Amino acid sequence: MRFFSLILLVFLPMMSALAVPGLDAISVTTAANGDETYSVTLQVLLLMTLLSLLPAALLMMTSFTRIIIVLALLRTAMGTAQTPTTQVLIGIALFLTFFIMAPVFEQVYDDAVIPYLAEEASVAETLEAASKPFRAFMISQVRDSDLQLFSELSGKEEFDSAEDVPMTLLMPAFITSEIKTGFQIGFLVFIPFLVIDLVVASALMSMGMVFLSPIIISLPFKIMLFVLVDGWVLLVGTLASSFYV
């Protein structure tokens, strides 16, 4: 305890001395036209805060959720346990998300990032410009029933246009639609593998092999079927085209 007390006594004055100049960096300057400019230190703090929200934004505002749900259901339908591994599925979903969202990212870069780096737009204008491509993407994918549900829950049932829908309402409606669509595609993927399981189980029962697990026999047939029909290309192509139909 004495050791820690000594450390506090030594470093506390130094910390106080360093803290005083730091307060001057947190300032807001108001221009003649009313725009507000934040200090560099505060901008970095806000940037780091936004970066911590990137994983949630990746799940809530992109195609990642639908893709990972379908891939997880595919692995369950095939009965391959941990093959491919969860890390591999997340990697596939992540890079496929980058491919699908590339036009949106390019528009955000052209309309928001470049003007901000050129100091032609404020932070508020940059955020507004960056949200428009994501808003257009989510509006094109969200179901009207889900949007209506959250509109009724929020008490805002009438909007003149899609641009009037707030992000706080659009994001939960979008993620609900994505989960529903992912399970619908996963159901269609499940059907052929389920048919193989039923055929194999019926054959084993007819031969009296009730103690032999049908999964052991059906797994090679499911893998062979998936490879013969070029399943990965079909699945990835279907997922990618489902966002731009």
PDB file of C-alpha atoms in Angstrom:
ATOM      1  CA  MET A   1       0.000   0.000   0.000  1.00  0.00           C
ATOM      2  CA  ARG A   2       2.843   2.388   0.773  1.00  0.00           C
ATOM      3  CA  PHE A   3       4.403   1.627  -2.600  1.00  0.00           C
ATOM      4  CA  PHE A   4       1.225   2.462  -4.479  1.00  0.00           C
ATOM      5  CA  SER A   5       0.732   5.568  -2.353  1.00  0.00           C
ATOM      6  CA  LEU A   6       4.232   6.724  -3.240  1.00  0.00           C
ATOM      7  CA  ILE A   7       3.553   6.188  -6.937  1.00  0.00           C
ATOM      8  CA  LEU A   8       0.376   8.251  -6.681  1.00  0.00           C
ATOM      9  CA  LEU A   9       2.183  11.055  -4.896  1.00  0.00           C
ATOM     10  CA  VAL A  10       4.903  11.133  -7.558  1.00  0.00           C
ATOM     11  CA  PHE A  11       2.737  10.885 -10.669  1.00  0.00           C
ATOM     12  CA  LEU A  12      -0.329  12.834  -9.552  1.00  0.00           C
ATOM     13  CA  PRO A  13       1.310  16.263  -9.982  1.00  0.00           C
ATOM     14  CA  MET A  14       2.611  15.186 -13.392  1.00  0.00           C
ATOM     15  CA  MET A  15      -0.833  13.998 -14.458  1.00  0.00           C
ATOM     16  CA  SER A  16      -2.368  17.251 -13.291  1.00  0.00           C
ATOM     17  CA  ALA A  17       0.198  19.231 -15.229  1.00  0.00           C
ATOM     18  CA  LEU A  18      -0.487  17.239 -18.386  1.00  0.00           C
ATOM     19  CA  ALA A  19      -4.220  17.528 -17.978  1.00  0.00           C
ATOM     20  CA  VAL A  20      -4.272  21.315 -17.969  1.00  0.00           C
ATOM     21  CA  PRO A  21      -3.021  21.860 -21.550  1.00  0.00           C
ATOM     22  CA  GLY A  22      -5.294  19.074 -22.751  1.00  0.00           C
ATOM     23  CA  LEU A  23      -8.382  21.065 -21.840  1.00  0.00           C
ATOM     24  CA  ASP A  24      -7.514  23.806 -24.336  1.00  0.00           C
ATOM     25  CA  ALA A  25      -7.721  21.327 -27.218  1.00  0.00           C
ATOM     26  CA  ILE A  26     -11.411  20.604 -26.565  1.00  0.00           C
ATOM     27  CA  SER A  27     -12.916  23.680 -28.132  1.00  0.00           C
ATOM     28  CA  VAL A  28     -15.668  24.537 -30.555  1.00  0.00           C
ATOM     29  CA  THR A  29     -15.252  27.431 -32.981  1.00  0.00           C
ATOM     30  CA  THR A  30     -18.330  29.010 -34.542  1.00  0.00           C
ATOM     31  CA  ALA A  31     -17.868  30.487 -38.012  1.00  0.00           C
ATOM     32  CA  ALA A  32     -19.640  33.504 -39.428  1.00  0.00           C
ATOM     33  CA  ASN A  33     -22.175  31.350 -41.278  1.00  0.00           C
ATOM     34  CA  GLY A  34     -23.031  29.414 -38.148  1.00  0.00           C
ATOM     35  CA  ASP A  35     -20.984  26.280 -38.865  1.00  0.00           C
ATOM     36  CA  GLU A  36     -19.168  24.759 -35.918  1.00  0.00           C
ATOM     37  CA  THR A  37     -15.612  23.426 -36.139  1.00  0.00           C
ATOM     38  CA  TYR A  38     -14.346  21.045 -33.473  1.00  0.00           C
ATOM     39  CA  SER A  39     -10.793  20.795 -32.225  1.00  0.00           C
ATOM     40  CA  VAL A  40      -8.504  18.081 -33.578  1.00  0.00           C
ATOM     41  CA  THR A  41      -8.424  16.203 -30.287  1.00  0.00           C
ATOM     42  CA  LEU A  42     -12.206  16.048 -30.068  1.00  0.00           C
ATOM     43  CA  GLN A  43     -12.458  14.929 -33.690  1.00  0.00           C
ATOM     44  CA  VAL A  44     -10.052  12.065 -32.996  1.00  0.00           C
ATOM     45  CA  LEU A  45     -12.098  11.107 -29.950  1.00  0.00           C
ATOM     46  CA  LEU A  46     -15.292  11.057 -31.995  1.00  0.00           C
ATOM     47  CA  LEU A  47     -13.559   9.070 -34.743  1.00  0.00           C
ATOM     48  CA  MET A  48     -12.376   6.426 -32.283  1.00  0.00           C
ATOM     49  CA  THR A  49     -15.901   6.207 -30.874  1.00  0.00           C
ATOM     50  CA  LEU A  50     -17.327   5.673 -34.348  1.00  0.00           C
ATOM     51  CA  LEU A  51     -14.709   3.013 -35.086  1.00  0.00           C
ATOM     52  CA  SER A  52     -15.839   1.080 -32.023  1.00  0.00           C
ATOM     53  CA  LEU A  53     -19.330   0.964 -33.557  1.00  0.00           C
ATOM     54  CA  LEU A  54     -18.135  -0.456 -36.879  1.00  0.00           C
ATOM     55  CA  PRO A  55     -18.875  -4.131 -36.000  1.00  0.00           C
ATOM     56  CA  ALA A  56     -22.456  -3.231 -35.110  1.00  0.00           C
ATOM     57  CA  ALA A  57     -22.786  -1.157 -38.283  1.00  0.00           C
ATOM     58  CA  LEU A  58     -21.446  -4.078 -40.323  1.00  0.00           C
ATOM     59  CA  LEU A  59     -24.196  -6.291 -38.938  1.00  0.00           C
ATOM     60  CA  MET A  60     -26.992  -3.730 -39.080  1.00  0.00           C
ATOM     61  CA  MET A  61     -26.430  -1.901 -42.358  1.00  0.00           C
ATOM     62  CA  THR A  62     -24.888  -4.384 -44.816  1.00  0.00           C
ATOM     63  CA  SER A  63     -25.542  -7.786 -46.358  1.00  0.00           C
ATOM     64  CA  PHE A  64     -23.447  -9.639 -43.768  1.00  0.00           C
ATOM     65  CA  THR A  65     -26.352 -10.917 -41.658  1.00  0.00           C
ATOM     66  CA  ARG A  66     -28.196 -12.648 -44.499  1.00  0.00           C
ATOM     67  CA  ILE A  67     -25.023 -14.277 -45.805  1.00  0.00           C
ATOM     68  CA  ILE A  68     -23.798 -15.661 -42.491  1.00  0.00           C
ATOM     69  CA  ILE A  69     -27.251 -17.077 -41.652  1.00  0.00           C
ATOM     70  CA  VAL A  70     -27.428 -18.951 -44.972  1.00  0.00           C
ATOM     71  CA  LEU A  71     -23.881 -20.284 -44.632  1.00  0.00           C
ATOM     72  CA  ALA A  72     -24.518 -21.478 -41.074  1.00  0.00           C
ATOM     73  CA  LEU A  73     -27.728 -23.236 -42.125  1.00  0.00           C
ATOM     74  CA  LEU A  74     -25.903 -24.837 -45.066  1.00  0.00           C
ATOM     75  CA  ARG A  75     -23.314 -26.319 -42.727  1.00  0.00           C
ATOM     76  CA  THR A  76     -26.078 -27.626 -40.458  1.00  0.00           C
ATOM     77  CA  ALA A  77     -27.984 -29.125 -43.402  1.00  0.00           C
ATOM     78  CA  MET A  78     -24.915 -30.942 -44.669  1.00  0.00           C
ATOM     79  CA  GLY A  79     -24.169 -32.269 -41.191  1.00  0.00           C
ATOM     80  CA  THR A  80     -20.446 -31.542 -41.443  1.00  0.00           C
ATOM     81  CA  ALA A  81     -20.201 -30.348 -37.820  1.00  0.00           C
ATOM     82  CA  GLN A  82     -17.381 -27.759 -37.788  1.00  0.00           C
ATOM     83  CA  THR A  83     -16.385 -28.003 -41.443  1.00  0.00           C
ATOM     84  CA  PRO A  84     -16.038 -25.325 -42.728  1.00  0.00           C
ATOM     85  CA  THR A  85     -15.072 -23.743 -39.439  1.00  0.00           C
ATOM     86  CA  THR A  86     -16.834 -20.705 -38.054  1.00  0.00           C
ATOM     87  CA  GLN A  87     -13.819 -18.540 -38.868  1.00  0.00           C
ATOM     88  CA  VAL A  88     -13.953 -19.665 -42.500  1.00  0.00           C
ATOM     89  CA  LEU A  89     -17.676 -18.943 -42.751  1.00  0.00           C
ATOM     90  CA  ILE A  90     -17.205 -15.478 -41.244  1.00  0.00           C
ATOM     91  CA  GLY A  91     -14.346 -14.812 -43.676  1.00  0.00           C
ATOM     92  CA  ILE A  92     -16.471 -15.882 -46.644  1.00  0.00           C
ATOM     93  CA  ALA A  93     -19.387 -13.758 -45.445  1.00  0.00           C
ATOM     94  CA  LEU A  94     -17.119 -10.776 -44.810  1.00  0.00           C
ATOM     95  CA  PHE A  95     -15.438 -10.717 -48.207  1.00  0.00           C
ATOM     96  CA  LEU A  96     -18.696 -11.467 -49.983  1.00  0.00           C
ATOM     97  CA  THR A  97     -20.158  -8.503 -48.104  1.00  0.00           C
ATOM     98  CA  PHE A  98     -17.320  -6.318 -49.394  1.00  0.00           C
ATOM     99  CA  PHE A  99     -18.099  -7.477 -52.942  1.00  0.00           C
ATOM    100  CA  ILE A 100     -21.842  -6.826 -52.643  1.00  0.00           C
ATOM    101  CA  MET A 101     -21.426  -3.491 -50.856  1.00  0.00           C
ATOM    102  CA  ALA A 102     -18.646  -2.220 -53.144  1.00  0.00           C
ATOM    103  CA  PRO A 103     -20.924   0.224 -55.060  1.00  0.00           C
ATOM    104  CA  VAL A 104     -22.215   1.627 -51.764  1.00  0.00           C
ATOM    105  CA  PHE A 105     -18.690   2.000 -50.352  1.00  0.00           C
ATOM    106  CA  GLU A 106     -17.490   3.702 -53.530  1.00  0.00           C
ATOM    107  CA  GLN A 107     -20.361   6.180 -53.412  1.00  0.00           C
ATOM    108  CA  VAL A 108     -19.663   6.925 -49.742  1.00  0.00           C
ATOM    109  CA  TYR A 109     -16.006   7.518 -50.568  1.00  0.00           C
ATOM    110  CA  ASP A 110     -16.789   9.842 -53.478  1.00  0.00           C
ATOM    111  CA  ASP A 111     -19.588  11.808 -51.806  1.00  0.00           C
ATOM    112  CA  ALA A 112     -18.384  11.939 -48.186  1.00  0.00           C
ATOM    113  CA  VAL A 113     -14.749  10.966 -47.647  1.00  0.00           C
ATOM    114  CA  ILE A 114     -13.145  12.941 -50.478  1.00  0.00           C
ATOM    115  CA  PRO A 115     -14.930  16.261 -49.642  1.00  0.00           C
ATOM    116  CA  TYR A 116     -14.091  15.816 -45.951  1.00  0.00           C
ATOM    117  CA  LEU A 117     -10.395  15.145 -46.647  1.00  0.00           C
ATOM    118  CA  ALA A 118     -10.347  18.173 -48.939  1.00  0.00           C
ATOM    119  CA  GLU A 119     -11.876  20.232 -46.094  1.00  0.00           C
ATOM    120  CA  GLU A 120     -14.861  21.067 -48.267  1.00  0.00           C
ATOM    121  CA  ALA A 121     -17.444  19.581 -45.870  1.00  0.00           C
ATOM    122  CA  SER A 122     -17.999  19.629 -42.131  1.00  0.00           C
ATOM    123  CA  VAL A 123     -18.383  16.567 -39.944  1.00  0.00           C
ATOM    124  CA  ALA A 124     -22.190  16.846 -39.956  1.00  0.00           C
ATOM    125  CA  GLU A 125     -22.310  17.200 -43.746  1.00  0.00           C
ATOM    126  CA  THR A 126     -19.960  14.235 -44.124  1.00  0.00           C
ATOM    127  CA  LEU A 127     -22.108  11.993 -41.941  1.00  0.00           C
ATOM    128  CA  GLU A 128     -25.236  13.051 -43.812  1.00  0.00           C
ATOM    129  CA  ALA A 129     -23.625  12.336 -47.194  1.00  0.00           C
ATOM    130  CA  ALA A 130     -22.290   8.970 -46.000  1.00  0.00           C
ATOM    131  CA  SER A 131     -25.679   7.850 -44.700  1.00  0.00           C
ATOM    132  CA  LYS A 132     -27.504   8.392 -48.014  1.00  0.00           C
ATOM    133  CA  PRO A 133     -26.000   5.393 -49.917  1.00  0.00           C
ATOM    134  CA  PHE A 134     -26.607   3.096 -46.953  1.00  0.00           C
ATOM    135  CA  ARG A 135     -30.143   4.423 -46.620  1.00  0.00           C
ATOM    136  CA  ALA A 136     -30.838   3.705 -50.297  1.00  0.00           C
ATOM    137  CA  PHE A 137     -29.438   0.179 -49.956  1.00  0.00           C
ATOM    138  CA  MET A 138     -31.477  -0.619 -46.857  1.00  0.00           C
ATOM    139  CA  ILE A 139     -34.672   0.846 -48.330  1.00  0.00           C
ATOM    140  CA  SER A 140     -34.273  -1.409 -51.372  1.00  0.00           C
ATOM    141  CA  GLN A 141     -34.016  -4.520 -49.170  1.00  0.00           C
ATOM    142  CA  VAL A 142     -36.407  -3.827 -46.298  1.00  0.00           C
ATOM    143  CA  ARG A 143     -39.892  -5.300 -46.331  1.00  0.00           C
ATOM    144  CA  ASP A 144     -42.831  -2.938 -46.221  1.00  0.00           C
ATOM    145  CA  SER A 145     -44.460  -5.006 -43.464  1.00  0.00           C
ATOM    146  CA  ASP A 146     -41.399  -4.736 -41.224  1.00  0.00           C
ATOM    147  CA  LEU A 147     -41.097  -1.024 -41.883  1.00  0.00           C
ATOM    148  CA  GLN A 148     -44.794  -0.574 -41.123  1.00  0.00           C
ATOM    149  CA  LEU A 149     -44.443  -2.527 -37.881  1.00  0.00           C
ATOM    150  CA  PHE A 150     -41.675  -0.339 -36.501  1.00  0.00           C
ATOM    151  CA  SER A 151     -43.444   2.765 -37.774  1.00  0.00           C
ATOM    152  CA  GLU A 152     -46.497   1.846 -35.732  1.00  0.00           C
ATOM    153  CA  LEU A 153     -44.385   1.055 -32.677  1.00  0.00           C
ATOM    154  CA  SER A 154     -42.629   4.426 -32.892  1.00  0.00           C
ATOM    155  CA  GLY A 155     -45.868   6.332 -33.476  1.00  0.00           C
ATOM    156  CA  LYS A 156     -44.690   7.676 -36.846  1.00  0.00           C
ATOM    157  CA  GLU A 157     -46.879   5.963 -39.400  1.00  0.00           C
ATOM    158  CA  GLU A 158     -46.758   8.402 -42.328  1.00  0.00           C
ATOM    159  CA  PHE A 159     -43.705   9.441 -44.350  1.00  0.00           C
ATOM    160  CA  ASP A 160     -43.736  11.510 -47.507  1.00  0.00           C
ATOM    161  CA  SER A 161     -40.713   9.702 -49.004  1.00  0.00           C
ATOM    162  CA  ALA A 162     -38.054   7.138 -48.164  1.00  0.00           C
ATOM    163  CA  GLU A 163     -35.660   9.927 -47.214  1.00  0.00           C
ATOM    164  CA  ASP A 164     -37.983  10.938 -44.380  1.00  0.00           C
ATOM    165  CA  VAL A 165     -37.645   7.540 -42.661  1.00  0.00           C
ATOM    166  CA  PRO A 166     -35.262   8.013 -39.703  1.00  0.00           C
ATOM    167  CA  MET A 167     -32.288   5.691 -39.342  1.00  0.00           C
ATOM    168  CA  THR A 168     -33.450   4.685 -35.862  1.00  0.00           C
ATOM    169  CA  LEU A 169     -36.530   3.182 -37.494  1.00  0.00           C
ATOM    170  CA  LEU A 170     -34.953   1.926 -40.712  1.00  0.00           C
ATOM    171  CA  MET A 171     -32.129  -0.054 -39.101  1.00  0.00           C
ATOM    172  CA  PRO A 172     -34.266  -2.416 -36.941  1.00  0.00           C
ATOM    173  CA  ALA A 173     -36.684  -2.914 -39.837  1.00  0.00           C
ATOM    174  CA  PHE A 174     -33.776  -3.737 -42.147  1.00  0.00           C
ATOM    175  CA  ILE A 175     -32.144  -6.234 -39.776  1.00  0.00           C
ATOM    176  CA  THR A 176     -35.511  -7.937 -39.198  1.00  0.00           C
ATOM    177  CA  SER A 177     -36.025  -8.272 -42.939  1.00  0.00           C
ATOM    178  CA  GLU A 178     -32.509  -9.624 -43.409  1.00  0.00           C
ATOM    179  CA  ILE A 179     -32.973 -12.301 -40.741  1.00  0.00           C
ATOM    180  CA  LYS A 180     -36.278 -13.356 -42.284  1.00  0.00           C
ATOM    181  CA  THR A 181     -34.808 -13.502 -45.793  1.00  0.00           C
ATOM    182  CA  GLY A 182     -31.786 -15.436 -44.567  1.00  0.00           C
ATOM    183  CA  PHE A 183     -33.967 -18.100 -42.993  1.00  0.00           C
ATOM    184  CA  GLN A 184     -36.118 -18.339 -46.123  1.00  0.00           C
ATOM    185  CA  ILE A 185     -33.064 -18.964 -48.318  1.00  0.00           C
ATOM    186  CA  GLY A 186     -31.700 -21.377 -45.707  1.00  0.00           C
ATOM    187  CA  PHE A 187     -34.960 -23.327 -45.810  1.00  0.00           C
ATOM    188  CA  LEU A 188     -34.651 -23.783 -49.575  1.00  0.00           C
ATOM    189  CA  VAL A 189     -31.030 -24.888 -49.156  1.00  0.00           C
ATOM    190  CA  PHE A 190     -32.103 -27.374 -46.482  1.00  0.00           C
ATOM    191  CA  ILE A 191     -34.666 -29.241 -48.648  1.00  0.00           C
ATOM    192  CA  PRO A 192     -32.361 -31.350 -50.918  1.00  0.00           C
ATOM    193  CA  PHE A 193     -30.208 -32.440 -47.989  1.00  0.00           C
ATOM    194  CA  LEU A 194     -33.319 -33.318 -45.992  1.00  0.00           C
ATOM    195  CA  VAL A 195     -34.550 -35.490 -48.866  1.00  0.00           C
ATOM    196  CA  ILE A 196     -31.249 -37.389 -48.893  1.00  0.00           C
ATOM    197  CA  ASP A 197     -31.480 -37.946 -45.124  1.00  0.00           C
ATOM    198  CA  LEU A 198     -35.033 -39.296 -45.475  1.00  0.00           C
ATOM    199  CA  VAL A 199     -34.082 -41.648 -48.324  1.00  0.00           C
ATOM    200  CA  VAL A 200     -31.060 -43.004 -46.471  1.00  0.00           C
ATOM    201  CA  ALA A 201     -33.002 -43.407 -43.208  1.00  0.00           C
ATOM    202  CA  SER A 202     -35.812 -45.268 -45.022  1.00  0.00           C
ATOM    203  CA  ALA A 203     -33.315 -47.564 -46.741  1.00  0.00           C
ATOM    204  CA  LEU A 204     -31.577 -48.401 -43.468  1.00  0.00           C
ATOM    205  CA  MET A 205     -34.891 -49.060 -41.734  1.00  0.00           C
ATOM    206  CA  SER A 206     -36.020 -51.375 -44.538  1.00  0.00           C
ATOM    207  CA  MET A 207     -32.774 -53.356 -44.203  1.00  0.00           C
ATOM    208  CA  GLY A 208     -33.170 -53.590 -40.432  1.00  0.00           C
ATOM    209  CA  MET A 209     -30.100 -51.464 -39.654  1.00  0.00           C
ATOM    210  CA  VAL A 210     -31.836 -49.501 -36.926  1.00  0.00           C
ATOM    211  CA  PHE A 211     -28.673 -48.998 -34.874  1.00  0.00           C
ATOM    212  CA  LEU A 212     -26.660 -47.492 -37.722  1.00  0.00           C
ATOM    213  CA  SER A 213     -26.781 -43.704 -37.774  1.00  0.00           C
ATOM    214  CA  PRO A 214     -28.225 -42.421 -41.075  1.00  0.00           C
ATOM    215  CA  ILE A 215     -25.995 -39.343 -40.852  1.00  0.00           C
ATOM    216  CA  ILE A 216     -22.865 -41.460 -41.375  1.00  0.00           C
ATOM    217  CA  ILE A 217     -24.273 -42.918 -44.596  1.00  0.00           C
ATOM    218  CA  SER A 218     -25.945 -39.778 -45.942  1.00  0.00           C
ATOM    219  CA  LEU A 219     -22.988 -37.426 -45.376  1.00  0.00           C
ATOM    220  CA  PRO A 220     -20.910 -38.663 -48.354  1.00  0.00           C
ATOM    221  CA  PHE A 221     -23.963 -38.475 -50.620  1.00  0.00           C
ATOM    222  CA  LYS A 222     -24.724 -34.910 -49.524  1.00  0.00           C
ATOM    223  CA  ILE A 223     -21.135 -33.834 -50.081  1.00  0.00           C
ATOM    224  CA  MET A 224     -21.098 -35.535 -53.504  1.00  0.00           C
ATOM    225  CA  LEU A 225     -24.380 -33.852 -54.486  1.00  0.00           C
ATOM    226  CA  PHE A 226     -23.144 -30.444 -53.372  1.00  0.00           C
ATOM    227  CA  VAL A 227     -19.889 -30.830 -55.309  1.00  0.00           C
ATOM    228  CA  LEU A 228     -21.503 -32.205 -58.480  1.00  0.00           C
ATOM    229  CA  VAL A 229     -23.948 -29.317 -58.790  1.00  0.00           C
ATOM    230  CA  ASP A 230     -21.159 -26.815 -58.029  1.00  0.00           C
ATOM    231  CA  GLY A 231     -23.004 -25.783 -54.888  1.00  0.00           C
ATOM    232  CA  TRP A 232     -20.645 -23.074 -53.686  1.00  0.00           C
ATOM    233  CA  VAL A 233     -20.877 -21.161 -56.960  1.00  0.00           C
ATOM    234  CA  LEU A 234     -24.661 -21.509 -57.025  1.00  0.00           C
ATOM    235  CA  LEU A 235     -25.040 -20.453 -53.405  1.00  0.00           C
ATOM    236  CA  VAL A 236     -22.669 -17.485 -53.561  1.00  0.00           C
ATOM    237  CA  GLY A 237     -24.127 -16.340 -56.887  1.00  0.00           C
ATOM    238  CA  THR A 238     -27.666 -16.584 -55.534  1.00  0.00           C
ATOM    239  CA  LEU A 239     -26.783 -14.637 -52.407  1.00  0.00           C
ATOM    240  CA  ALA A 240     -25.049 -11.897 -54.373  1.00  0.00           C
ATOM    241  CA  SER A 241     -27.830 -11.585 -56.946  1.00  0.00           C
ATOM    242  CA  SER A 242     -30.530 -11.526 -54.246  1.00  0.00           C
ATOM    243  CA  PHE A 243     -29.478  -7.992 -53.296  1.00  0.00           C
ATOM    244  CA  TYR A 244     -29.713  -6.526 -56.795  1.00  0.00           C
ATOM    245  CA  VAL A 245     -32.752  -8.200 -58.308  1.00  0.00           C
TER     246      VAL A 245
END
